GROMACS .gro file of N, CA and C in nm:
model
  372
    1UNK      N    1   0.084  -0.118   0.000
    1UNK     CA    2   0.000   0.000   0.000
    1UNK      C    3   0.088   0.125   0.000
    2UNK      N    4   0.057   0.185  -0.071
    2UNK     CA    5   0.188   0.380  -0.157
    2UNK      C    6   0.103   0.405  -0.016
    3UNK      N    7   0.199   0.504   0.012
    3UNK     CA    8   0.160   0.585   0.157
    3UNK      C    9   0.060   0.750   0.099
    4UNK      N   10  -0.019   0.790   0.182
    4UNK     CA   11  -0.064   0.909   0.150
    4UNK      C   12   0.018   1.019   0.077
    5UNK      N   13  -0.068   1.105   0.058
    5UNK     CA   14   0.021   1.210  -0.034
    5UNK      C   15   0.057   1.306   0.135
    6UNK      N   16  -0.003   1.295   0.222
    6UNK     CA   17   0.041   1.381   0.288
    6UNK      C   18   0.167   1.344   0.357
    7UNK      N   19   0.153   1.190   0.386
    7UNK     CA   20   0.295   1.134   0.436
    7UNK      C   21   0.415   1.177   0.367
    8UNK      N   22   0.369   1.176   0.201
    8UNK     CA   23   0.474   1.192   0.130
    8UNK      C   24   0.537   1.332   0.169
    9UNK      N   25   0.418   1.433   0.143
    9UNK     CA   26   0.470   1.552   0.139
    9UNK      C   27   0.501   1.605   0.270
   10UNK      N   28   0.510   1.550   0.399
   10UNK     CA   29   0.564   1.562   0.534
   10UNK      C   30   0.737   1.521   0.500
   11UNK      N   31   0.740   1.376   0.383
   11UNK     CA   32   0.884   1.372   0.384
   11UNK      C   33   0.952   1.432   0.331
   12UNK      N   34   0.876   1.536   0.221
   12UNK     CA   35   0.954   1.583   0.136
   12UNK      C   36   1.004   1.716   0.211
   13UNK      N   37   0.912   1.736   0.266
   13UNK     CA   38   0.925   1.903   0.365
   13UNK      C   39   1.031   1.870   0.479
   14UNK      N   40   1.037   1.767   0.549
   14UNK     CA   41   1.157   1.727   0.619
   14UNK      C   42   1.290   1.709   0.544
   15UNK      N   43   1.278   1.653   0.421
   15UNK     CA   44   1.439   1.630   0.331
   15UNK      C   45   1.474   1.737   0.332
   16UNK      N   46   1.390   1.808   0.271
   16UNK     CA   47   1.394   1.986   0.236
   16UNK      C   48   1.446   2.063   0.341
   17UNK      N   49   1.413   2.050   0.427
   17UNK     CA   50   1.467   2.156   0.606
   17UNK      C   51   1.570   2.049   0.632
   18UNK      N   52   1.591   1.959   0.638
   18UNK     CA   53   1.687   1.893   0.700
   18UNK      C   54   1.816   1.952   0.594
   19UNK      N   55   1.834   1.907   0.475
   19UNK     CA   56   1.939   1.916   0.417
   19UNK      C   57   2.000   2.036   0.390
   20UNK      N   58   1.915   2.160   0.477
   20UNK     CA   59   1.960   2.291   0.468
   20UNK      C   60   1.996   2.291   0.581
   21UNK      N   61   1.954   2.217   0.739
   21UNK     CA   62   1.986   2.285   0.816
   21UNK      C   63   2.052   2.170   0.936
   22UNK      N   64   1.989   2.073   0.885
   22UNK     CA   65   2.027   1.951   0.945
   22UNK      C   66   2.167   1.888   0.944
   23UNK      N   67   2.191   1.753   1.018
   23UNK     CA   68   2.303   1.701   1.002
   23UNK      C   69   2.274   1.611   0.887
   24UNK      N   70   2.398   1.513   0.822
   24UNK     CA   71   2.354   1.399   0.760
   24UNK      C   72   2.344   1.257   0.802
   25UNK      N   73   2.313   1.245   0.959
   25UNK     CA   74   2.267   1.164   1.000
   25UNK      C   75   2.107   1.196   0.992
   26UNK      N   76   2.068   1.292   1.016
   26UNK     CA   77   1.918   1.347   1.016
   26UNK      C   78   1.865   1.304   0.860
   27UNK      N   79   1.950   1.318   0.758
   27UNK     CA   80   1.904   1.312   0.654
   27UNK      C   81   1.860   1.178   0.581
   28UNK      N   82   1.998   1.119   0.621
   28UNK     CA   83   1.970   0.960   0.616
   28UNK      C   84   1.901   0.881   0.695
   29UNK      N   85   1.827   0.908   0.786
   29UNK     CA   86   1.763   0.848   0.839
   29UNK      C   87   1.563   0.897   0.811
   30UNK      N   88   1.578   0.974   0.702
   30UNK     CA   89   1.456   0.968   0.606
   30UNK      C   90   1.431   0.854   0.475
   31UNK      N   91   1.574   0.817   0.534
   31UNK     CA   92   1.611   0.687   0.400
   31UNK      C   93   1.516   0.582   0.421
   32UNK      N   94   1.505   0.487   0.370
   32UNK     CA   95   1.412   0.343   0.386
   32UNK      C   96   1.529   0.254   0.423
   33UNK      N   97   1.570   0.144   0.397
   33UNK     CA   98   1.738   0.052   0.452
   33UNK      C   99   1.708   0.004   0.295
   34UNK      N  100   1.848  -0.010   0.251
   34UNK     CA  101   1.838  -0.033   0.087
   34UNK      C  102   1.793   0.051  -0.009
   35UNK      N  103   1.770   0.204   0.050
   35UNK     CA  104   1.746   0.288  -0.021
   35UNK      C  105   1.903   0.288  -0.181
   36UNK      N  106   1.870   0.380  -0.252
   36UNK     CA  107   1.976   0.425  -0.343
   36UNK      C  108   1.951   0.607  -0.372
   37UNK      N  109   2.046   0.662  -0.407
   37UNK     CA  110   2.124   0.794  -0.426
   37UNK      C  111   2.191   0.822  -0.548
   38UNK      N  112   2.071   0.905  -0.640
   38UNK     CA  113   2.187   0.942  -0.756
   38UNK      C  114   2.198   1.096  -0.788
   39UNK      N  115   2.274   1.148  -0.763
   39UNK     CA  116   2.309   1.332  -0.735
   39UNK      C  117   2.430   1.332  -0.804
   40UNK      N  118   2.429   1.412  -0.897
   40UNK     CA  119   2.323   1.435  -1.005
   40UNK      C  120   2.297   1.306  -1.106
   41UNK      N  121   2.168   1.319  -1.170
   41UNK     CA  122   2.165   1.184  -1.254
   41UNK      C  123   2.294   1.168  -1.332
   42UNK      N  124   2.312   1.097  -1.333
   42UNK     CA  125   2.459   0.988  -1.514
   42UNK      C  126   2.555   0.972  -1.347
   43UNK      N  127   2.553   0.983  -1.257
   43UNK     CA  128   2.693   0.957  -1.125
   43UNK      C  129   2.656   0.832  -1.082
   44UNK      N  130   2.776   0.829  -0.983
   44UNK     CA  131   2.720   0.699  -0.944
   44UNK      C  132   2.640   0.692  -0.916
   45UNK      N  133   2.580   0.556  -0.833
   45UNK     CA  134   2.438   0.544  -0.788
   45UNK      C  135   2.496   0.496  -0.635
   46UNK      N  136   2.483   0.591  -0.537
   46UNK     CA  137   2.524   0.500  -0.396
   46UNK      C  138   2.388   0.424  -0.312
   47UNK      N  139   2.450   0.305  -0.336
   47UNK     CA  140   2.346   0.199  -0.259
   47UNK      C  141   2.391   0.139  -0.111
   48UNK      N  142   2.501   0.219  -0.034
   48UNK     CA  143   2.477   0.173   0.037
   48UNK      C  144   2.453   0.296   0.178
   49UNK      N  145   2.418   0.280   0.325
   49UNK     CA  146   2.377   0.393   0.394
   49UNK      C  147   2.500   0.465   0.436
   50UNK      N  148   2.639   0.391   0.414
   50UNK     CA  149   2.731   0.503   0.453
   50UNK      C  150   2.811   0.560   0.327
   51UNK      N  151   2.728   0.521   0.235
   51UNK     CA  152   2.800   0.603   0.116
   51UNK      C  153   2.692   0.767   0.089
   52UNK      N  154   2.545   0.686   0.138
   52UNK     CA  155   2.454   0.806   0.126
   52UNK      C  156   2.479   0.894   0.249
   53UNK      N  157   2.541   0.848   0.353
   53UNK     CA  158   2.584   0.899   0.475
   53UNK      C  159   2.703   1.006   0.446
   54UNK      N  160   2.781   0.979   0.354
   54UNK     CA  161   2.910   1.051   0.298
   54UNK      C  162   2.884   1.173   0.236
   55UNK      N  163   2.794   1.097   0.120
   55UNK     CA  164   2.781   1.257   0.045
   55UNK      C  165   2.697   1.360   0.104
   56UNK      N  166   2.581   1.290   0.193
   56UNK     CA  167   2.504   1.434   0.271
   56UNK      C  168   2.646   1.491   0.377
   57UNK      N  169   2.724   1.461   0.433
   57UNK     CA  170   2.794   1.520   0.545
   57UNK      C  171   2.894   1.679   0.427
   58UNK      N  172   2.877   1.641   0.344
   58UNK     CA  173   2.949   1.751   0.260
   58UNK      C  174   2.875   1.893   0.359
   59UNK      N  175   2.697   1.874   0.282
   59UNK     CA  176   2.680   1.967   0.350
   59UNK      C  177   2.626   2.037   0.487
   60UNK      N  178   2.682   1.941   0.609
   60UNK     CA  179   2.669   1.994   0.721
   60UNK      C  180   2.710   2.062   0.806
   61UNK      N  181   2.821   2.163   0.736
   61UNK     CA  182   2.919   2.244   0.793
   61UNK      C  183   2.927   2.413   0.723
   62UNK      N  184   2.781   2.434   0.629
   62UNK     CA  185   2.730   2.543   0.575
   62UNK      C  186   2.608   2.586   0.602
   63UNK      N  187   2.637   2.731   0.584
   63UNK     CA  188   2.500   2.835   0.618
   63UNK      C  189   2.361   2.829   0.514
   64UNK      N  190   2.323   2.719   0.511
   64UNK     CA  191   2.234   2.707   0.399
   64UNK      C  192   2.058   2.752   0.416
   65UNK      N  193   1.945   2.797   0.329
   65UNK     CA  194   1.865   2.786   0.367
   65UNK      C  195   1.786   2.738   0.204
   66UNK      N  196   1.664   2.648   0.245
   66UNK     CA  197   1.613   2.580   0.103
   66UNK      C  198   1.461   2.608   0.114
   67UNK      N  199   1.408   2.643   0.000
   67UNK     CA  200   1.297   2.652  -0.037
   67UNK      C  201   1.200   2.575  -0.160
   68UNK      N  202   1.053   2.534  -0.115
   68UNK     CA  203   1.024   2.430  -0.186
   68UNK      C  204   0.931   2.556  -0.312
   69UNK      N  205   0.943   2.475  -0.396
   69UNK     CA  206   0.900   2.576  -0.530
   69UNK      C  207   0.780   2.497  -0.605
   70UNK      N  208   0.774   2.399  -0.645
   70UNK     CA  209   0.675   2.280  -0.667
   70UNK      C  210   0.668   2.160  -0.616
   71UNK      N  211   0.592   2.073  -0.602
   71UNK     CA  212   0.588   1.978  -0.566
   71UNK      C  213   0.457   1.891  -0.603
   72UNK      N  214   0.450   1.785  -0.675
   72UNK     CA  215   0.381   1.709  -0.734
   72UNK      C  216   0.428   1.517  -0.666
   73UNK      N  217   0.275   1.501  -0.666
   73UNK     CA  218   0.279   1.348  -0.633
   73UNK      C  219   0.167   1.259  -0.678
   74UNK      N  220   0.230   1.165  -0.676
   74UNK     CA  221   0.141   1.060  -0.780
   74UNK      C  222   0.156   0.881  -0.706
   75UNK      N  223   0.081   0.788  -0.687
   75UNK     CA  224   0.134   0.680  -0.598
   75UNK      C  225   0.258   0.720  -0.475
   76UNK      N  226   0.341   0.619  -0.491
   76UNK     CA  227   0.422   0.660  -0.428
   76UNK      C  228   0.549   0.724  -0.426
   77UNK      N  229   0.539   0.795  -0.577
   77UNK     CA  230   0.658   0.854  -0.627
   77UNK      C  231   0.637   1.020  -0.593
   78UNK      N  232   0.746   1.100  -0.601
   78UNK     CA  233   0.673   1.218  -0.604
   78UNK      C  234   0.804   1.302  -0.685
   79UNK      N  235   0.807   1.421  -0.714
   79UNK     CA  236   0.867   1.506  -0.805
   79UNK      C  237   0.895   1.676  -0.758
   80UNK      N  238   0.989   1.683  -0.730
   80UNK     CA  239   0.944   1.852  -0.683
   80UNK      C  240   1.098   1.927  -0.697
   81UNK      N  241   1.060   2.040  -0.728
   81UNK     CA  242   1.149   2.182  -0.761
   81UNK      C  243   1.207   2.232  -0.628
   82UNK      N  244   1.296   2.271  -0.626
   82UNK     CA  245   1.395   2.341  -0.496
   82UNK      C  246   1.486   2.430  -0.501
   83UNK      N  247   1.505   2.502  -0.399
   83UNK     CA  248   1.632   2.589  -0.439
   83UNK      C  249   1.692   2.577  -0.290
   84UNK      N  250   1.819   2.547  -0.306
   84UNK     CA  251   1.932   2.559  -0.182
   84UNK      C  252   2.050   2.648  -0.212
   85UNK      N  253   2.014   2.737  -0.122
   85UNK     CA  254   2.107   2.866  -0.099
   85UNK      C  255   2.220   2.799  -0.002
   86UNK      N  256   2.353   2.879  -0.026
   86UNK     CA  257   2.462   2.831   0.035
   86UNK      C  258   2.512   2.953   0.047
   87UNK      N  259   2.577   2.972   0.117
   87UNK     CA  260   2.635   3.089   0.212
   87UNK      C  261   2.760   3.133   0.216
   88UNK      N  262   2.868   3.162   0.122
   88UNK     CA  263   3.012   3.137   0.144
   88UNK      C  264   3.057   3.259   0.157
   89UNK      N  265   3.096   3.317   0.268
   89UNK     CA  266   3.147   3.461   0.294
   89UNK      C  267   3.051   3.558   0.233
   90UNK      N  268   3.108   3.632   0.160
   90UNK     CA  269   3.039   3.749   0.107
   90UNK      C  270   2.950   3.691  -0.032
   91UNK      N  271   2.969   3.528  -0.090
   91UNK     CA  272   2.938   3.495  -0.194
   91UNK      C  273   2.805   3.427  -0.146
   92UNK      N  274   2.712   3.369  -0.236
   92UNK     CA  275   2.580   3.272  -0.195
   92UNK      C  276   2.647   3.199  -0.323
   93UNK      N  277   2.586   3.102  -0.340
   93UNK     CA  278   2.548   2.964  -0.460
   93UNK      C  279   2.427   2.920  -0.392
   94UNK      N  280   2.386   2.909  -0.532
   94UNK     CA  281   2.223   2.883  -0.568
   94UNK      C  282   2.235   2.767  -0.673
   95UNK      N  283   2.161   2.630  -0.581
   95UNK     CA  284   2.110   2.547  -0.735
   95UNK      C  285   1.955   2.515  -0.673
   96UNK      N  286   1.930   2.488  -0.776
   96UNK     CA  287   1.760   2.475  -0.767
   96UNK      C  288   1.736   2.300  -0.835
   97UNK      N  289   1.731   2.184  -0.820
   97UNK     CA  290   1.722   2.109  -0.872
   97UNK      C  291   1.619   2.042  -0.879
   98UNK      N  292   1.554   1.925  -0.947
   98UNK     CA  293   1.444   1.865  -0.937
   98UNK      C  294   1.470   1.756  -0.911
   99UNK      N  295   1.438   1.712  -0.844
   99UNK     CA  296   1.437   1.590  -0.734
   99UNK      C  297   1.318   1.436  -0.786
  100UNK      N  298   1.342   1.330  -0.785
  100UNK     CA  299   1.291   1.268  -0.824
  100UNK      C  300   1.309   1.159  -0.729
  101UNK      N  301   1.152   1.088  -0.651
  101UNK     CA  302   1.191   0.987  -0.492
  101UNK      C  303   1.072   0.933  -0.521
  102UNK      N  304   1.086   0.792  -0.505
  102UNK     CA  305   1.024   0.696  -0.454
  102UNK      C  306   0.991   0.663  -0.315
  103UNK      N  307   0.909   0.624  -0.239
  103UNK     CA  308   0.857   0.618  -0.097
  103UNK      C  309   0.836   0.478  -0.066
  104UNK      N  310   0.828   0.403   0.046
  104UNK     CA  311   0.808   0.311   0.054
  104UNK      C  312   0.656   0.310   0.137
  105UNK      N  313   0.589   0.168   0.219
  105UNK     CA  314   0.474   0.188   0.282
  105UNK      C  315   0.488   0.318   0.392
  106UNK      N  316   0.555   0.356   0.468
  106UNK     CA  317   0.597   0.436   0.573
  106UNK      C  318   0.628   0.508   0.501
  107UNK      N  319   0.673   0.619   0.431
  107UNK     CA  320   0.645   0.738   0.384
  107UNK      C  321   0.827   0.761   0.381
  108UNK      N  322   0.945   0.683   0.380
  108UNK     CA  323   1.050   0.656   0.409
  108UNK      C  324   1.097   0.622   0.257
  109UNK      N  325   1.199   0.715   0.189
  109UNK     CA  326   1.243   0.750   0.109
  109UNK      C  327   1.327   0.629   0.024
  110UNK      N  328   1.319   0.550  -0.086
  110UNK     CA  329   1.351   0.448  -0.120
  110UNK      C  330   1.455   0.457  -0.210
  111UNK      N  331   1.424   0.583  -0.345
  111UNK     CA  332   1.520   0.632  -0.395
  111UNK      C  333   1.526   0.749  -0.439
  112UNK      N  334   1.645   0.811  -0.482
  112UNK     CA  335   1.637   0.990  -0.511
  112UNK      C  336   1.755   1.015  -0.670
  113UNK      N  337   1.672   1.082  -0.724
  113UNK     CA  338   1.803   1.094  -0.856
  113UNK      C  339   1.716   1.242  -0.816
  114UNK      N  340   1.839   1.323  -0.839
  114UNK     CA  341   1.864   1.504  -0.887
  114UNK      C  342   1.874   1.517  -0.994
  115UNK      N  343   1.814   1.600  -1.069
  115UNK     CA  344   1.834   1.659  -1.198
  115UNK      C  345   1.879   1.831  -1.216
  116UNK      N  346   2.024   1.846  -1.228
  116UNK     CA  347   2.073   1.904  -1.233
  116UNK      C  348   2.256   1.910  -1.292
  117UNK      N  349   2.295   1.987  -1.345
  117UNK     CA  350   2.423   1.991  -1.357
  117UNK      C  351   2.504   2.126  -1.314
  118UNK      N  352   2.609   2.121  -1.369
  118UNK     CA  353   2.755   2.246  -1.318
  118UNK      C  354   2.683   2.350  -1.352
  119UNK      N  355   2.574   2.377  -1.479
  119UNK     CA  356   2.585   2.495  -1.538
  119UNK      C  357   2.458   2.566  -1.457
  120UNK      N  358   2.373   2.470  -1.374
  120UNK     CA  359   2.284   2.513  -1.279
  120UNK      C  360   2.293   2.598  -1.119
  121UNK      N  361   2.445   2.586  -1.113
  121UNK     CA  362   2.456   2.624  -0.996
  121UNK      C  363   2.510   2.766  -1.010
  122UNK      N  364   2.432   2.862  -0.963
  122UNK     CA  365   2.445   3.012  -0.954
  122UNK      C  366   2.549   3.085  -0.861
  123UNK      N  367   2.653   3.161  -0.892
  123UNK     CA  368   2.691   3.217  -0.718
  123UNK      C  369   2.692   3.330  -0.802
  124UNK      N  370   2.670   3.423  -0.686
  124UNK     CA  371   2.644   3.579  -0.642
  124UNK      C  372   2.743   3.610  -0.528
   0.00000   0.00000   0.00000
């Protein structure tokens, strides 16, 4: 049984605040166990929890804040637009990517591909 759309969209609003402000233990533990990780799509694909554990810790040591821009859901998949601001001295970087996750019965994140590349990411 696909979990509600509201479950969904409780997880998506938690990925969303967490990965701006959270640790990446917080993050991965929105994971399902056997989840997979592909940021940005054509990269690897990390399947296991301390490889998805790795690449969120990048950003837990920045001034970030993220905002949700769309968000669409359908079964248990869902689709949504973002922007994560990053903070570097006097500079920001901005990427906005679209996110693409599967859910499991519990509303617990199964898999995630980003759609985005180099030429998406903005600094000011």
């Amino acid at each position: 049984m696909a979990p509600s759309a509201e479950v969904i969209r409780k997880t998506v609003d938690a990925y969303i605040e967490t990965v701006a402000t959270g640790t990446a233990a917080q993050v991965v533990a929105l994971y399902a166990e056997g989840a997979t990780v592909e940021d940005p799509v054509g990269t690897d694909v990390r399947t296991t929890r301390e490889s998805i554990l790795e690449f969120y810790s990048v950003i837990e040591n920045f001034d970030q804040e993220a905002h949700l821009h769309t968000l669409r859901i359908a079964g248990n998949e869902a689709a949504f637009h973002f922007s994560l601001i990053t903070k570097l001295g006097e500079q920001t970087l901005t990427i906005a990517p679209i996110d693409v996750m599967t859910f499991d019965d519990d509303g617990k994140i199964l898999s995630m591909r980003a759609f985005w590349n180099q030429e998406d990411m903005i600094t000011a």
